[in-house]
Amino acid sequence: TPVLALNDLPEKLVIPAGLDGQINGISLSQEQEVAVIAGHVAASSLNRAMVIAPESAWGERMAFAFESAFLHEDREIIAAARYLDSQNDHSVTLERLLKIDESEARKKRLENTLQTTLEFEPVRRDDVDVIFLAATTAQARLIRPQLRFHDAGDIPVYATGRVLSGQPDPARNQDLNGLRFPATPWQISHASREDIPDLDSIRNGSLSSLHALGQDAWDILPWLPLMRKDPDFSFPGQSGFYRSLRSDTLHRTPVWAEFRRGRPVPLAEGG
């Protein structure tokens, strides 16, 4: 009997006798999700990245996962920083990352040399193609507007799926507009509060990704034999598209979304 485990299987798992090739894992692995983000960014020819993550164990895991998947061929991390979740103003961190502080310092040196006050507008660095942001919804609501304020609003920003709380809040999420992230098909098709079923297990959408994963786990079971035989077969689930790339793991491909008018919508082709 095929076995589907609701988690990633340990690399050194000893398969019980008689179950070789019959045990598979399915999960919403955040490290796997970040690796998919890095692959998507690289496929879009965005080769110079800036990494912004919280100063926490989770933040370090996400930054490491992105850098491990992104740093191949000619791609490079231009700058990286950690922010404190307890702070609301991240201007000092962002000014350093964007080298606005260096621009201010040049202005002061020039004023001292000329002994006069100059009309001046700080200029940010121009060698960044993309920003990877590891953040919760609340953190991203602070950082995204501050990036715009520091003249970095035109740089594509990719965040983890955690940036979508699942609870529709278009008014407060206006600050997230333009933010790109991997989502589940269920979240995209239930982007409005009136679309979300009145079920305690979903809690107004906050547990929607787990709800979708549970539904997929049930629906995938009959397809496991075919998925093992045909690695090109992709199962269209509510939490993503699944393929059997290894004998014990189902690889999830999310759908791509961005915030528009405070709501998650499918990311335009080529985005």
PDB file of C-alpha atoms in Angstrom:
ATOM      1  CA  THR A   1       0.000   0.000   0.000  1.00  0.00           C
ATOM      2  CA  PRO A   2       1.468   3.407  -0.951  1.00  0.00           C
ATOM      3  CA  VAL A   3       2.182   5.697   2.005  1.00  0.00           C
ATOM      4  CA  LEU A   4       1.963   9.505   1.796  1.00  0.00           C
ATOM      5  CA  ALA A   5       3.641  11.337   4.690  1.00  0.00           C
ATOM      6  CA  LEU A   6       2.540  14.894   5.453  1.00  0.00           C
ATOM      7  CA  ASN A   7       6.086  16.189   5.782  1.00  0.00           C
ATOM      8  CA  ASP A   8       9.507  15.983   4.166  1.00  0.00           C
ATOM      9  CA  LEU A   9      11.075  12.585   4.668  1.00  0.00           C
ATOM     10  CA  PRO A  10      14.462  12.518   6.423  1.00  0.00           C
ATOM     11  CA  GLU A  11      17.382  12.019   4.036  1.00  0.00           C
ATOM     12  CA  LYS A  12      18.625   9.014   6.013  1.00  0.00           C
ATOM     13  CA  LEU A  13      15.213   7.416   6.473  1.00  0.00           C
ATOM     14  CA  VAL A  14      15.431   3.625   6.627  1.00  0.00           C
ATOM     15  CA  ILE A  15      12.550   2.277   4.550  1.00  0.00           C
ATOM     16  CA  PRO A  16      10.794  -0.674   6.236  1.00  0.00           C
ATOM     17  CA  ALA A  17      10.997  -4.016   4.459  1.00  0.00           C
ATOM     18  CA  GLY A  18       8.474  -4.317   1.661  1.00  0.00           C
ATOM     19  CA  LEU A  19       7.838  -0.562   1.353  1.00  0.00           C
ATOM     20  CA  ASP A  20      10.754   0.364  -0.893  1.00  0.00           C
ATOM     21  CA  GLY A  21       9.482   2.942  -3.402  1.00  0.00           C
ATOM     22  CA  GLN A  22       6.086   3.082  -1.694  1.00  0.00           C
ATOM     23  CA  ILE A  23       6.684   5.948   0.770  1.00  0.00           C
ATOM     24  CA  ASN A  24       6.363   9.547  -0.437  1.00  0.00           C
ATOM     25  CA  GLY A  25       6.472  12.886   1.354  1.00  0.00           C
ATOM     26  CA  ILE A  26       4.311  15.925   0.629  1.00  0.00           C
ATOM     27  CA  SER A  27       4.761  19.243   2.391  1.00  0.00           C
ATOM     28  CA  LEU A  28       4.760  23.026   2.135  1.00  0.00           C
ATOM     29  CA  SER A  29       8.528  23.151   2.651  1.00  0.00           C
ATOM     30  CA  GLN A  30       9.610  26.778   2.899  1.00  0.00           C
ATOM     31  CA  GLU A  31      13.183  25.959   1.883  1.00  0.00           C
ATOM     32  CA  GLN A  32      11.880  24.246  -1.263  1.00  0.00           C
ATOM     33  CA  GLU A  33       9.645  27.252  -1.909  1.00  0.00           C
ATOM     34  CA  VAL A  34      12.602  29.655  -1.626  1.00  0.00           C
ATOM     35  CA  ALA A  35      14.609  27.481  -4.033  1.00  0.00           C
ATOM     36  CA  VAL A  36      11.708  27.799  -6.508  1.00  0.00           C
ATOM     37  CA  ILE A  37      11.817  31.597  -6.050  1.00  0.00           C
ATOM     38  CA  ALA A  38      15.546  31.620  -6.817  1.00  0.00           C
ATOM     39  CA  GLY A  39      14.957  29.524  -9.930  1.00  0.00           C
ATOM     40  CA  HIS A  40      12.158  31.793 -11.124  1.00  0.00           C
ATOM     41  CA  VAL A  41      14.280  34.901 -10.560  1.00  0.00           C
ATOM     42  CA  ALA A  42      17.226  33.363 -12.423  1.00  0.00           C
ATOM     43  CA  ALA A  43      14.976  32.327 -15.326  1.00  0.00           C
ATOM     44  CA  SER A  44      13.872  35.972 -15.560  1.00  0.00           C
ATOM     45  CA  SER A  45      17.534  36.988 -16.096  1.00  0.00           C
ATOM     46  CA  LEU A  46      17.663  38.863 -12.786  1.00  0.00           C
ATOM     47  CA  ASN A  47      21.259  38.050 -11.878  1.00  0.00           C
ATOM     48  CA  ARG A  48      22.169  40.540  -9.138  1.00  0.00           C
ATOM     49  CA  ALA A  49      20.162  40.138  -5.970  1.00  0.00           C
ATOM     50  CA  MET A  50      19.805  41.898  -2.649  1.00  0.00           C
ATOM     51  CA  VAL A  51      18.682  39.795   0.333  1.00  0.00           C
ATOM     52  CA  ILE A  52      16.675  41.225   3.237  1.00  0.00           C
ATOM     53  CA  ALA A  53      15.708  38.887   6.068  1.00  0.00           C
ATOM     54  CA  PRO A  54      14.782  39.136   9.757  1.00  0.00           C
ATOM     55  CA  GLU A  55      17.400  38.571  12.429  1.00  0.00           C
ATOM     56  CA  SER A  56      16.005  35.212  13.505  1.00  0.00           C
ATOM     57  CA  ALA A  57      16.547  31.496  12.981  1.00  0.00           C
ATOM     58  CA  TRP A  58      13.779  31.493  10.354  1.00  0.00           C
ATOM     59  CA  GLY A  59      15.304  34.484   8.583  1.00  0.00           C
ATOM     60  CA  GLU A  60      18.713  32.819   8.438  1.00  0.00           C
ATOM     61  CA  ARG A  61      17.156  29.638   7.007  1.00  0.00           C
ATOM     62  CA  MET A  62      15.371  31.571   4.278  1.00  0.00           C
ATOM     63  CA  ALA A  63      18.431  33.658   3.371  1.00  0.00           C
ATOM     64  CA  PHE A  64      20.648  30.570   3.238  1.00  0.00           C
ATOM     65  CA  ALA A  65      18.119  28.669   1.098  1.00  0.00           C
ATOM     66  CA  PHE A  66      17.907  31.539  -1.394  1.00  0.00           C
ATOM     67  CA  GLU A  67      21.652  32.062  -1.624  1.00  0.00           C
ATOM     68  CA  SER A  68      22.319  28.321  -2.009  1.00  0.00           C
ATOM     69  CA  ALA A  69      19.899  28.046  -4.937  1.00  0.00           C
ATOM     70  CA  PHE A  70      20.704  31.424  -6.533  1.00  0.00           C
ATOM     71  CA  LEU A  71      24.505  31.553  -6.494  1.00  0.00           C
ATOM     72  CA  HIS A  72      25.286  29.635  -9.669  1.00  0.00           C
ATOM     73  CA  GLU A  73      26.761  30.604 -13.022  1.00  0.00           C
ATOM     74  CA  ASP A  74      27.263  34.398 -13.073  1.00  0.00           C
ATOM     75  CA  ARG A  75      24.620  35.289 -10.490  1.00  0.00           C
ATOM     76  CA  GLU A  76      25.677  37.136  -7.349  1.00  0.00           C
ATOM     77  CA  ILE A  77      24.370  38.573  -4.096  1.00  0.00           C
ATOM     78  CA  ILE A  78      25.140  42.298  -4.285  1.00  0.00           C
ATOM     79  CA  ALA A  79      24.183  43.064  -0.683  1.00  0.00           C
ATOM     80  CA  ALA A  80      22.453  41.451   2.293  1.00  0.00           C
ATOM     81  CA  ALA A  81      21.127  42.635   5.631  1.00  0.00           C
ATOM     82  CA  ARG A  82      19.117  41.515   8.631  1.00  0.00           C
ATOM     83  CA  TYR A  83      16.400  43.602  10.268  1.00  0.00           C
ATOM     84  CA  LEU A  84      14.910  43.507  13.749  1.00  0.00           C
ATOM     85  CA  ASP A  85      11.290  42.444  13.841  1.00  0.00           C
ATOM     86  CA  SER A  86      10.775  44.675  16.889  1.00  0.00           C
ATOM     87  CA  GLN A  87      11.537  47.843  14.885  1.00  0.00           C
ATOM     88  CA  ASN A  88       9.144  49.747  12.636  1.00  0.00           C
ATOM     89  CA  ASP A  89      11.648  52.081  10.991  1.00  0.00           C
ATOM     90  CA  HIS A  90      14.215  50.265   8.851  1.00  0.00           C
ATOM     91  CA  SER A  91      15.604  53.402   7.185  1.00  0.00           C
ATOM     92  CA  VAL A  92      19.143  52.994   8.518  1.00  0.00           C
ATOM     93  CA  THR A  93      19.347  49.415   7.226  1.00  0.00           C
ATOM     94  CA  LEU A  94      17.861  50.263   3.834  1.00  0.00           C
ATOM     95  CA  GLU A  95      20.012  53.378   3.358  1.00  0.00           C
ATOM     96  CA  ARG A  96      23.104  51.287   3.964  1.00  0.00           C
ATOM     97  CA  LEU A  97      21.942  48.523   1.618  1.00  0.00           C
ATOM     98  CA  LEU A  98      21.064  50.990  -1.133  1.00  0.00           C
ATOM     99  CA  LYS A  99      24.249  53.038  -0.475  1.00  0.00           C
ATOM    100  CA  ILE A 100      22.216  56.173   0.117  1.00  0.00           C
ATOM    101  CA  ASP A 101      24.346  56.827   3.204  1.00  0.00           C
ATOM    102  CA  GLU A 102      27.440  56.916   0.973  1.00  0.00           C
ATOM    103  CA  SER A 103      25.697  59.396  -1.303  1.00  0.00           C
ATOM    104  CA  GLU A 104      24.937  61.603   1.719  1.00  0.00           C
ATOM    105  CA  ALA A 105      28.555  61.340   2.861  1.00  0.00           C
ATOM    106  CA  ARG A 106      29.812  62.476  -0.560  1.00  0.00           C
ATOM    107  CA  LYS A 107      27.533  65.499  -0.370  1.00  0.00           C
ATOM    108  CA  LYS A 108      28.897  66.478   3.062  1.00  0.00           C
ATOM    109  CA  ARG A 109      32.495  66.111   1.877  1.00  0.00           C
ATOM    110  CA  LEU A 110      31.771  68.302  -1.132  1.00  0.00           C
ATOM    111  CA  GLU A 111      30.050  70.933   1.007  1.00  0.00           C
ATOM    112  CA  ASN A 112      33.036  71.001   3.342  1.00  0.00           C
ATOM    113  CA  THR A 113      35.402  71.379   0.400  1.00  0.00           C
ATOM    114  CA  LEU A 114      33.383  74.166  -1.255  1.00  0.00           C
ATOM    115  CA  GLN A 115      32.316  75.757   2.037  1.00  0.00           C
ATOM    116  CA  THR A 116      28.757  76.156   0.799  1.00  0.00           C
ATOM    117  CA  THR A 117      25.376  74.460   1.061  1.00  0.00           C
ATOM    118  CA  LEU A 118      24.420  72.406  -1.990  1.00  0.00           C
ATOM    119  CA  GLU A 119      21.038  71.467  -3.423  1.00  0.00           C
ATOM    120  CA  PHE A 120      21.188  67.704  -3.260  1.00  0.00           C
ATOM    121  CA  GLU A 121      19.088  64.597  -3.772  1.00  0.00           C
ATOM    122  CA  PRO A 122      20.596  61.288  -2.571  1.00  0.00           C
ATOM    123  CA  VAL A 123      21.041  58.652  -5.271  1.00  0.00           C
ATOM    124  CA  ARG A 124      20.663  54.941  -4.559  1.00  0.00           C
ATOM    125  CA  ARG A 125      22.883  52.248  -6.054  1.00  0.00           C
ATOM    126  CA  ASP A 126      21.897  51.058  -9.532  1.00  0.00           C
ATOM    127  CA  ASP A 127      23.476  47.590  -9.622  1.00  0.00           C
ATOM    128  CA  VAL A 128      20.548  45.610  -8.137  1.00  0.00           C
ATOM    129  CA  ASP A 129      18.222  43.596 -10.391  1.00  0.00           C
ATOM    130  CA  VAL A 130      15.975  42.043  -7.751  1.00  0.00           C
ATOM    131  CA  ILE A 131      15.305  42.027  -4.010  1.00  0.00           C
ATOM    132  CA  PHE A 132      14.531  38.841  -2.081  1.00  0.00           C
ATOM    133  CA  LEU A 133      12.527  39.643   1.044  1.00  0.00           C
ATOM    134  CA  ALA A 134      11.868  37.160   3.825  1.00  0.00           C
ATOM    135  CA  ALA A 135       9.010  38.636   5.818  1.00  0.00           C
ATOM    136  CA  THR A 136       5.608  38.089   7.342  1.00  0.00           C
ATOM    137  CA  THR A 137       2.639  40.172   6.220  1.00  0.00           C
ATOM    138  CA  ALA A 138       3.174  42.686   9.036  1.00  0.00           C
ATOM    139  CA  GLN A 139       6.907  43.013   8.335  1.00  0.00           C
ATOM    140  CA  ALA A 140       6.379  43.443   4.589  1.00  0.00           C
ATOM    141  CA  ARG A 141       3.776  46.174   5.174  1.00  0.00           C
ATOM    142  CA  LEU A 142       6.562  48.212   6.779  1.00  0.00           C
ATOM    143  CA  ILE A 143       9.486  47.393   4.501  1.00  0.00           C
ATOM    144  CA  ARG A 144       7.794  47.631   1.091  1.00  0.00           C
ATOM    145  CA  PRO A 145       6.732  51.324   1.503  1.00  0.00           C
ATOM    146  CA  GLN A 146      10.153  52.205   2.921  1.00  0.00           C
ATOM    147  CA  LEU A 147      11.803  50.746  -0.183  1.00  0.00           C
ATOM    148  CA  ARG A 148       9.604  53.012  -2.295  1.00  0.00           C
ATOM    149  CA  PHE A 149      10.484  55.997  -0.112  1.00  0.00           C
ATOM    150  CA  HIS A 150      14.174  55.315  -0.708  1.00  0.00           C
ATOM    151  CA  ASP A 151      13.670  55.315  -4.494  1.00  0.00           C
ATOM    152  CA  ALA A 152      13.825  51.514  -4.833  1.00  0.00           C
ATOM    153  CA  GLY A 153      10.188  51.027  -5.792  1.00  0.00           C
ATOM    154  CA  ASP A 154      11.132  50.076  -9.351  1.00  0.00           C
ATOM    155  CA  ILE A 155      13.247  47.071  -8.281  1.00  0.00           C
ATOM    156  CA  PRO A 156      11.268  43.781  -8.440  1.00  0.00           C
ATOM    157  CA  VAL A 157      10.723  42.400  -4.931  1.00  0.00           C
ATOM    158  CA  TYR A 158      10.068  38.675  -4.398  1.00  0.00           C
ATOM    159  CA  ALA A 159       8.881  37.493  -1.006  1.00  0.00           C
ATOM    160  CA  THR A 160       8.152  34.101   0.497  1.00  0.00           C
ATOM    161  CA  GLY A 161       4.587  32.792   0.573  1.00  0.00           C
ATOM    162  CA  ARG A 162       4.465  33.754   4.239  1.00  0.00           C
ATOM    163  CA  VAL A 163       3.853  37.327   3.120  1.00  0.00           C
ATOM    164  CA  LEU A 164       0.244  36.308   2.402  1.00  0.00           C
ATOM    165  CA  SER A 165      -1.557  35.764   5.692  1.00  0.00           C
ATOM    166  CA  GLY A 166      -4.533  34.186   3.913  1.00  0.00           C
ATOM    167  CA  GLN A 167      -6.960  36.586   5.548  1.00  0.00           C
ATOM    168  CA  PRO A 168      -8.180  39.063   2.901  1.00  0.00           C
ATOM    169  CA  ASP A 169      -7.505  42.659   3.967  1.00  0.00           C
ATOM    170  CA  PRO A 170      -7.327  44.843   0.817  1.00  0.00           C
ATOM    171  CA  ALA A 171      -7.249  48.122   2.747  1.00  0.00           C
ATOM    172  CA  ARG A 172      -4.208  47.300   4.883  1.00  0.00           C
ATOM    173  CA  ASN A 173      -2.479  45.347   2.112  1.00  0.00           C
ATOM    174  CA  GLN A 174      -2.311  48.333  -0.238  1.00  0.00           C
ATOM    175  CA  ASP A 175       1.255  48.822   1.011  1.00  0.00           C
ATOM    176  CA  LEU A 176       2.133  45.399  -0.459  1.00  0.00           C
ATOM    177  CA  ASN A 177       1.141  46.319  -4.017  1.00  0.00           C
ATOM    178  CA  GLY A 178       3.680  45.080  -6.548  1.00  0.00           C
ATOM    179  CA  LEU A 179       5.148  42.472  -4.202  1.00  0.00           C
ATOM    180  CA  ARG A 180       5.613  39.114  -5.971  1.00  0.00           C
ATOM    181  CA  PHE A 181       5.403  35.769  -4.201  1.00  0.00           C
ATOM    182  CA  PRO A 182       4.643  32.056  -4.630  1.00  0.00           C
ATOM    183  CA  ALA A 183       1.062  31.188  -3.685  1.00  0.00           C
ATOM    184  CA  THR A 184      -1.306  28.238  -3.766  1.00  0.00           C
ATOM    185  CA  PRO A 185      -4.040  28.003  -6.423  1.00  0.00           C
ATOM    186  CA  TRP A 186      -6.564  27.834  -3.551  1.00  0.00           C
ATOM    187  CA  GLN A 187      -5.449  31.223  -2.234  1.00  0.00           C
ATOM    188  CA  ILE A 188      -5.727  32.851  -5.645  1.00  0.00           C
ATOM    189  CA  SER A 189      -9.225  31.499  -6.259  1.00  0.00           C
ATOM    190  CA  HIS A 190     -10.329  32.556  -2.746  1.00  0.00           C
ATOM    191  CA  ALA A 191      -8.814  36.043  -2.672  1.00  0.00           C
ATOM    192  CA  SER A 192     -11.996  37.704  -1.349  1.00  0.00           C
ATOM    193  CA  ARG A 193     -13.479  37.096   2.082  1.00  0.00           C
ATOM    194  CA  GLU A 194     -16.816  36.107   0.581  1.00  0.00           C
ATOM    195  CA  ASP A 195     -15.073  33.331  -1.411  1.00  0.00           C
ATOM    196  CA  ILE A 196     -13.740  31.578   1.704  1.00  0.00           C
ATOM    197  CA  PRO A 197     -15.900  28.722   3.039  1.00  0.00           C
ATOM    198  CA  ASP A 198     -17.228  29.138   6.566  1.00  0.00           C
ATOM    199  CA  LEU A 199     -15.156  26.353   8.089  1.00  0.00           C
ATOM    200  CA  ASP A 200     -13.432  26.457  11.480  1.00  0.00           C
ATOM    201  CA  SER A 201     -10.482  24.553  10.008  1.00  0.00           C
ATOM    202  CA  ILE A 202      -9.704  27.474   7.681  1.00  0.00           C
ATOM    203  CA  ARG A 203     -10.133  30.294  10.229  1.00  0.00           C
ATOM    204  CA  ASN A 204     -11.034  33.014   7.727  1.00  0.00           C
ATOM    205  CA  GLY A 205      -8.225  31.918   5.411  1.00  0.00           C
ATOM    206  CA  SER A 206      -5.303  31.918   7.855  1.00  0.00           C
ATOM    207  CA  LEU A 207      -4.936  28.131   7.531  1.00  0.00           C
ATOM    208  CA  SER A 208      -5.880  28.000   3.860  1.00  0.00           C
ATOM    209  CA  SER A 209      -2.542  26.602   2.683  1.00  0.00           C
ATOM    210  CA  LEU A 210      -2.793  23.688   5.120  1.00  0.00           C
ATOM    211  CA  HIS A 211      -6.430  23.140   4.114  1.00  0.00           C
ATOM    212  CA  ALA A 212      -5.331  22.960   0.466  1.00  0.00           C
ATOM    213  CA  LEU A 213      -2.459  20.602   1.305  1.00  0.00           C
ATOM    214  CA  GLY A 214      -4.792  18.238   3.138  1.00  0.00           C
ATOM    215  CA  GLN A 215      -7.168  18.182   0.186  1.00  0.00           C
ATOM    216  CA  ASP A 216      -4.277  17.461  -2.191  1.00  0.00           C
ATOM    217  CA  ALA A 217      -2.940  14.661   0.017  1.00  0.00           C
ATOM    218  CA  TRP A 218      -6.289  12.890  -0.304  1.00  0.00           C
ATOM    219  CA  ASP A 219      -6.635  13.531  -4.040  1.00  0.00           C
ATOM    220  CA  ILE A 220      -3.060  12.533  -4.952  1.00  0.00           C
ATOM    221  CA  LEU A 221      -3.156   9.078  -3.356  1.00  0.00           C
ATOM    222  CA  PRO A 222      -4.728   7.275  -6.357  1.00  0.00           C
ATOM    223  CA  TRP A 223      -2.214   8.946  -8.695  1.00  0.00           C
ATOM    224  CA  LEU A 224       0.958   7.944  -6.839  1.00  0.00           C
ATOM    225  CA  PRO A 225       1.710   4.860  -8.984  1.00  0.00           C
ATOM    226  CA  LEU A 226       1.475   6.906 -12.192  1.00  0.00           C
ATOM    227  CA  MET A 227       3.534   9.757 -10.711  1.00  0.00           C
ATOM    228  CA  ARG A 228       6.323   7.327  -9.801  1.00  0.00           C
ATOM    229  CA  LYS A 229       6.330   5.823 -13.287  1.00  0.00           C
ATOM    230  CA  ASP A 230       6.109   9.128 -15.179  1.00  0.00           C
ATOM    231  CA  PRO A 231       8.188  11.976 -13.691  1.00  0.00           C
ATOM    232  CA  ASP A 232       6.771  14.341 -16.328  1.00  0.00           C
ATOM    233  CA  PHE A 233       3.234  13.895 -15.029  1.00  0.00           C
ATOM    234  CA  SER A 234       2.113  16.949 -13.043  1.00  0.00           C
ATOM    235  CA  PHE A 235      -0.816  16.717 -10.640  1.00  0.00           C
ATOM    236  CA  PRO A 236      -2.789  20.005 -10.527  1.00  0.00           C
ATOM    237  CA  GLY A 237      -3.568  20.430  -6.850  1.00  0.00           C
ATOM    238  CA  GLN A 238      -5.054  23.144  -4.662  1.00  0.00           C
ATOM    239  CA  SER A 239      -1.708  23.828  -2.969  1.00  0.00           C
ATOM    240  CA  GLY A 240       0.407  23.616  -6.150  1.00  0.00           C
ATOM    241  CA  PHE A 241       1.424  21.365  -8.997  1.00  0.00           C
ATOM    242  CA  TYR A 242       3.112  18.155  -7.908  1.00  0.00           C
ATOM    243  CA  ARG A 243       5.621  15.912  -9.649  1.00  0.00           C
ATOM    244  CA  SER A 244       7.594  12.915  -8.439  1.00  0.00           C
ATOM    245  CA  LEU A 245      11.180  14.029  -9.049  1.00  0.00           C
ATOM    246  CA  ARG A 246      12.690  11.661  -6.474  1.00  0.00           C
ATOM    247  CA  SER A 247      11.577   8.261  -5.306  1.00  0.00           C
ATOM    248  CA  ASP A 248      10.444   9.605  -1.924  1.00  0.00           C
ATOM    249  CA  THR A 249       9.498  13.249  -2.461  1.00  0.00           C
ATOM    250  CA  LEU A 250       6.743  15.051  -4.333  1.00  0.00           C
ATOM    251  CA  HIS A 251       8.053  18.358  -5.638  1.00  0.00           C
ATOM    252  CA  ARG A 252       5.599  21.273  -5.403  1.00  0.00           C
ATOM    253  CA  THR A 253       5.503  24.087  -7.948  1.00  0.00           C
ATOM    254  CA  PRO A 254       3.430  27.035  -6.690  1.00  0.00           C
ATOM    255  CA  VAL A 255       1.563  29.576  -8.770  1.00  0.00           C
ATOM    256  CA  TRP A 256       3.024  33.075  -9.020  1.00  0.00           C
ATOM    257  CA  ALA A 257       1.110  36.023  -7.646  1.00  0.00           C
ATOM    258  CA  GLU A 258       1.504  39.685  -6.858  1.00  0.00           C
ATOM    259  CA  PHE A 259      -0.461  42.179  -4.814  1.00  0.00           C
ATOM    260  CA  ARG A 260      -2.670  44.588  -6.752  1.00  0.00           C
ATOM    261  CA  ARG A 261      -5.073  46.885  -4.958  1.00  0.00           C
ATOM    262  CA  GLY A 262      -4.297  44.940  -1.821  1.00  0.00           C
ATOM    263  CA  ARG A 263      -5.344  41.573  -3.260  1.00  0.00           C
ATOM    264  CA  PRO A 264      -3.291  38.616  -4.541  1.00  0.00           C
ATOM    265  CA  VAL A 265      -3.726  38.146  -8.292  1.00  0.00           C
ATOM    266  CA  PRO A 266      -1.877  35.924 -10.805  1.00  0.00           C
ATOM    267  CA  LEU A 267       1.456  37.377 -11.846  1.00  0.00           C
ATOM    268  CA  ALA A 268       1.478  38.456 -15.482  1.00  0.00           C
ATOM    269  CA  GLU A 269       3.375  36.183 -17.885  1.00  0.00           C
ATOM    270  CA  GLY A 270       7.075  37.025 -17.868  1.00  0.00           C
ATOM    271  CA  GLY A 271       6.828  38.630 -14.414  1.00  0.00           C
TER     272      GLY A 271
END
